[in-house]
Amino acid sequence: MSKAEVWLSYLPSFYHDVREMKAIAGAEGTELDKLTQELEDLLDQYYPETATWALSRYEQDLNIPVNLSKPIEQRRSVIISKMRGSGKVSASMLKNVAQAYERGSIEVTVQPDAYKVTIHFRDTLGIPPNLSDLKSAIEEIKPAHMTVDYALRYLTITEVEGMTFDEISGTTQDRLLGGGA
C-alpha cells in the first residue's frame, strides 16, 4: 500500500476516487515521510551511541577537543567514556570506561600494593585503533599514584601454525607481535 493510499484510508470512502484528493494525499504522504525521518534523526542525537551531527555538542559540553577528522565511532567512544568516568575510581569503573573504546572483552585487574592497574584486551588482536584516546581517558580519571599497563593480544605461533594460507595472507602485520605500529 502506498503512502497516499494509507493517508486516503483515514478519509471517508467517497474521497478515495477523487483525483485531487489522491494528489494531495501523495504530496502530504511524502512530506510526512520527510518529517518522520527528521524526527527520528533528531531523536538519535539525544543519545551518544546513535548521535552523528550532535557529537560536537557533546564534546564541547564535556570539554573534549573537537576533532572532526576522527571517525564517528572513535568520537562516540571518547564521549561515552567521559560520561561513564565520574565517581569513585574502581576496577569496574575503569573496565566500564575501557569498554566504551573497545567492543571486545576487556579484563581490568588492580594491584593496590604495587599501585598498578592492568587493562588486558582479550579479543582484540594488535593495537586497538583509538588506544591513545583510551589512555588519555584512563589517565584523567585514575589516581595519580597508580600506573596503568595495557596488555595487548597478538597471534601466537601456535595460532599462526593452525591457519590456512588464505587466513595468513589476509592477516595484517599489526596482529603479530612486533609486526607493526
Short mmCIF file of C-alpha atoms in Angstrom, two decimals:
data_model
loop_
_atom_site.label_atom_id
_atom_site.label_comp_id
_atom_site.label_asym_id
_atom_site.label_seq_id
_atom_site.Cartn_x
_atom_site.Cartn_y
_atom_site.Cartn_z
CA MET A 1 0.00 0.00 0.00
CA SER A 2 1.45 3.40 -0.99
CA LYS A 3 1.72 6.36 1.37
CA ALA A 4 -1.11 8.10 -0.48
CA GLU A 5 -3.35 5.05 -0.06
CA VAL A 6 -2.59 4.93 3.66
CA TRP A 7 -3.40 8.60 4.03
CA LEU A 8 -6.61 8.20 1.99
CA SER A 9 -7.70 5.25 4.14
CA TYR A 10 -8.24 7.71 7.01
CA LEU A 11 -10.73 9.72 4.95
CA PRO A 12 -14.33 8.84 4.11
CA SER A 13 -14.64 6.41 1.18
CA PHE A 14 -16.20 8.93 -1.22
CA TYR A 15 -12.80 10.74 -1.35
CA HIS A 16 -10.91 7.61 -2.50
CA ASP A 17 -11.67 8.13 -6.20
CA VAL A 18 -11.24 11.92 -6.30
CA ARG A 19 -8.13 12.74 -8.37
CA GLU A 20 -7.36 15.95 -6.42
CA MET A 21 -7.52 14.10 -3.07
CA LYS A 22 -5.13 11.46 -4.40
CA ALA A 23 -2.70 14.22 -5.42
CA ILE A 24 -2.99 15.91 -2.02
CA ALA A 25 -2.56 12.58 -0.24
CA GLY A 26 0.55 11.79 -2.28
CA ALA A 27 2.14 15.17 -1.57
CA GLU A 28 1.30 15.08 2.14
CA GLY A 29 2.47 11.47 2.44
CA THR A 30 5.87 12.45 1.04
CA GLU A 31 6.15 15.42 3.40
CA LEU A 32 5.07 13.32 6.38
CA ASP A 33 7.76 10.75 5.49
CA LYS A 34 10.38 13.53 5.47
CA LEU A 35 9.11 14.82 8.81
CA THR A 36 9.24 11.33 10.32
CA GLN A 37 12.80 10.87 9.07
CA GLU A 38 13.90 14.21 10.52
CA LEU A 39 12.24 13.47 13.87
CA GLU A 40 13.97 10.08 14.06
CA ASP A 41 17.31 11.73 13.25
CA LEU A 42 16.70 14.35 15.94
CA LEU A 43 15.87 11.65 18.48
CA ASP A 44 19.11 9.84 17.59
CA GLN A 45 21.06 12.94 18.64
CA TYR A 46 19.84 12.61 22.24
CA TYR A 47 22.00 9.50 22.78
CA PRO A 48 25.76 9.47 22.17
CA GLU A 49 25.53 5.86 20.94
CA THR A 50 23.49 7.00 17.91
CA ALA A 51 24.36 10.70 17.61
CA THR A 52 26.06 11.99 14.46
CA TRP A 53 25.88 15.75 13.93
CA ALA A 54 25.41 16.45 17.68
CA LEU A 55 28.73 14.82 18.67
CA SER A 56 30.44 18.22 18.60
CA ARG A 57 27.94 19.48 21.18
CA TYR A 58 28.66 16.54 23.49
CA GLU A 59 32.39 17.13 23.07
CA GLN A 60 32.04 20.83 23.92
CA ASP A 61 29.86 20.09 26.96
CA LEU A 62 32.37 17.51 28.24
CA ASN A 63 35.46 19.64 27.47
CA ILE A 64 36.72 17.19 24.86
CA PRO A 65 38.69 18.67 21.96
CA VAL A 66 36.54 18.53 18.82
CA ASN A 67 38.37 16.63 16.09
CA LEU A 68 36.15 16.22 13.03
CA SER A 69 38.82 14.18 11.23
CA LYS A 70 38.38 11.27 13.67
CA PRO A 71 35.90 8.53 12.76
CA ILE A 72 32.47 8.92 14.37
CA GLU A 73 32.84 5.66 16.32
CA GLN A 74 36.06 6.88 17.96
CA ARG A 75 34.47 10.22 18.85
CA ARG A 76 31.50 8.39 20.36
CA SER A 77 33.85 6.20 22.40
CA VAL A 78 35.54 9.24 23.92
CA ILE A 79 32.18 10.83 24.78
CA ILE A 80 30.71 7.67 26.31
CA SER A 81 33.89 7.06 28.26
CA LYS A 82 33.90 10.59 29.64
CA MET A 83 30.26 10.20 30.69
CA ARG A 84 30.99 6.88 32.41
CA GLY A 85 34.16 8.11 34.09
CA SER A 86 32.73 10.02 37.00
CA GLY A 87 32.54 8.92 40.61
CA LYS A 88 34.78 6.75 42.79
CA VAL A 89 37.51 5.04 40.78
CA SER A 90 37.29 1.25 40.90
CA ALA A 91 38.21 -1.70 38.71
CA SER A 92 34.63 -1.92 37.45
CA MET A 93 34.60 1.80 36.60
CA LEU A 94 37.89 1.51 34.71
CA LYS A 95 36.51 -1.53 32.86
CA ASN A 96 33.35 0.39 32.03
CA VAL A 97 35.40 3.27 30.60
CA ALA A 98 37.69 0.91 28.66
CA GLN A 99 34.68 -0.97 27.29
CA ALA A 100 33.44 2.29 25.76
CA TYR A 101 36.52 2.23 23.50
CA GLU A 102 36.70 -1.44 22.73
CA ARG A 103 33.84 -3.73 21.73
CA GLY A 104 35.74 -6.90 22.62
CA SER A 105 36.28 -8.48 26.01
CA ILE A 106 38.37 -6.49 28.48
CA GLU A 107 39.70 -7.54 31.85
CA VAL A 108 40.86 -4.99 34.43
CA THR A 109 42.96 -6.03 37.41
CA VAL A 110 44.04 -3.74 40.21
CA GLN A 111 47.11 -4.46 42.32
CA PRO A 112 46.83 -1.91 45.14
CA ASP A 113 50.07 -3.00 46.83
CA ALA A 114 52.01 -2.33 43.62
CA TYR A 115 49.94 0.80 42.79
CA LYS A 116 49.21 -0.73 39.42
CA VAL A 117 46.24 -1.32 37.12
CA THR A 118 46.37 -3.68 34.14
CA ILE A 119 43.90 -3.42 31.28
CA HIS A 120 44.01 -6.63 29.28
CA PHE A 121 42.42 -6.79 25.83
CA ARG A 122 41.17 -10.37 25.45
CA ASP A 123 39.57 -10.38 21.98
CA THR A 124 41.24 -7.56 20.06
CA LEU A 125 44.32 -8.57 18.10
CA GLY A 126 47.08 -5.97 17.91
CA ILE A 127 46.77 -2.35 18.92
CA PRO A 128 43.19 -1.05 19.22
CA PRO A 129 42.50 1.85 16.81
CA ASN A 130 41.94 4.52 19.46
CA LEU A 131 44.25 3.32 22.23
CA SER A 132 45.64 6.84 22.67
CA ASP A 133 42.14 8.15 23.47
CA LEU A 134 41.63 5.35 25.98
CA LYS A 135 44.97 6.14 27.61
CA SER A 136 44.01 9.82 27.91
CA ALA A 137 40.63 8.96 29.46
CA ILE A 138 42.13 6.50 31.96
CA GLU A 139 44.90 8.96 32.83
CA GLU A 140 42.30 11.62 33.56
CA ILE A 141 40.24 9.50 35.99
CA LYS A 142 42.78 7.24 37.70
CA PRO A 143 44.50 8.24 40.94
CA ALA A 144 47.83 9.99 40.26
CA HIS A 145 49.89 7.43 42.19
CA MET A 146 48.66 4.47 40.10
CA THR A 147 50.38 3.24 36.95
CA VAL A 148 48.46 1.60 34.13
CA ASP A 149 49.72 -1.23 31.94
CA TYR A 150 47.95 -2.21 28.73
CA ALA A 151 48.21 -5.90 27.90
CA LEU A 152 47.58 -6.38 24.19
CA ARG A 153 46.82 -9.68 22.48
CA TYR A 154 48.72 -10.87 19.44
CA LEU A 155 48.57 -14.08 17.41
CA THR A 156 50.72 -16.81 18.89
CA ILE A 157 52.96 -19.14 16.89
CA THR A 158 50.54 -21.99 17.59
CA GLU A 159 47.61 -19.96 16.26
CA VAL A 160 49.54 -18.99 13.13
CA GLU A 161 50.63 -22.59 12.53
CA GLY A 162 46.96 -23.64 12.62
CA MET A 163 45.92 -21.08 9.99
CA THR A 164 45.38 -21.77 6.31
CA PHE A 165 47.37 -19.94 3.64
CA ASP A 166 44.36 -17.70 2.85
CA GLU A 167 43.95 -16.81 6.54
CA ILE A 168 47.64 -15.99 6.89
CA SER A 169 47.70 -13.90 3.72
CA GLY A 170 44.65 -11.97 4.95
CA THR A 171 46.27 -11.22 8.33
CA THR A 172 47.89 -7.82 8.72
CA GLN A 173 51.26 -7.43 10.41
CA ASP A 174 49.86 -5.45 13.32
CA ARG A 175 48.20 -8.65 14.60
CA LEU A 176 51.60 -10.31 15.01
CA LEU A 177 53.83 -9.41 17.96
CA GLY A 178 56.49 -6.96 16.79
CA GLY A 179 54.88 -6.79 13.36
CA GLY A 180 53.62 -3.26 13.15
CA ALA A 181 52.78 0.12 14.60
#
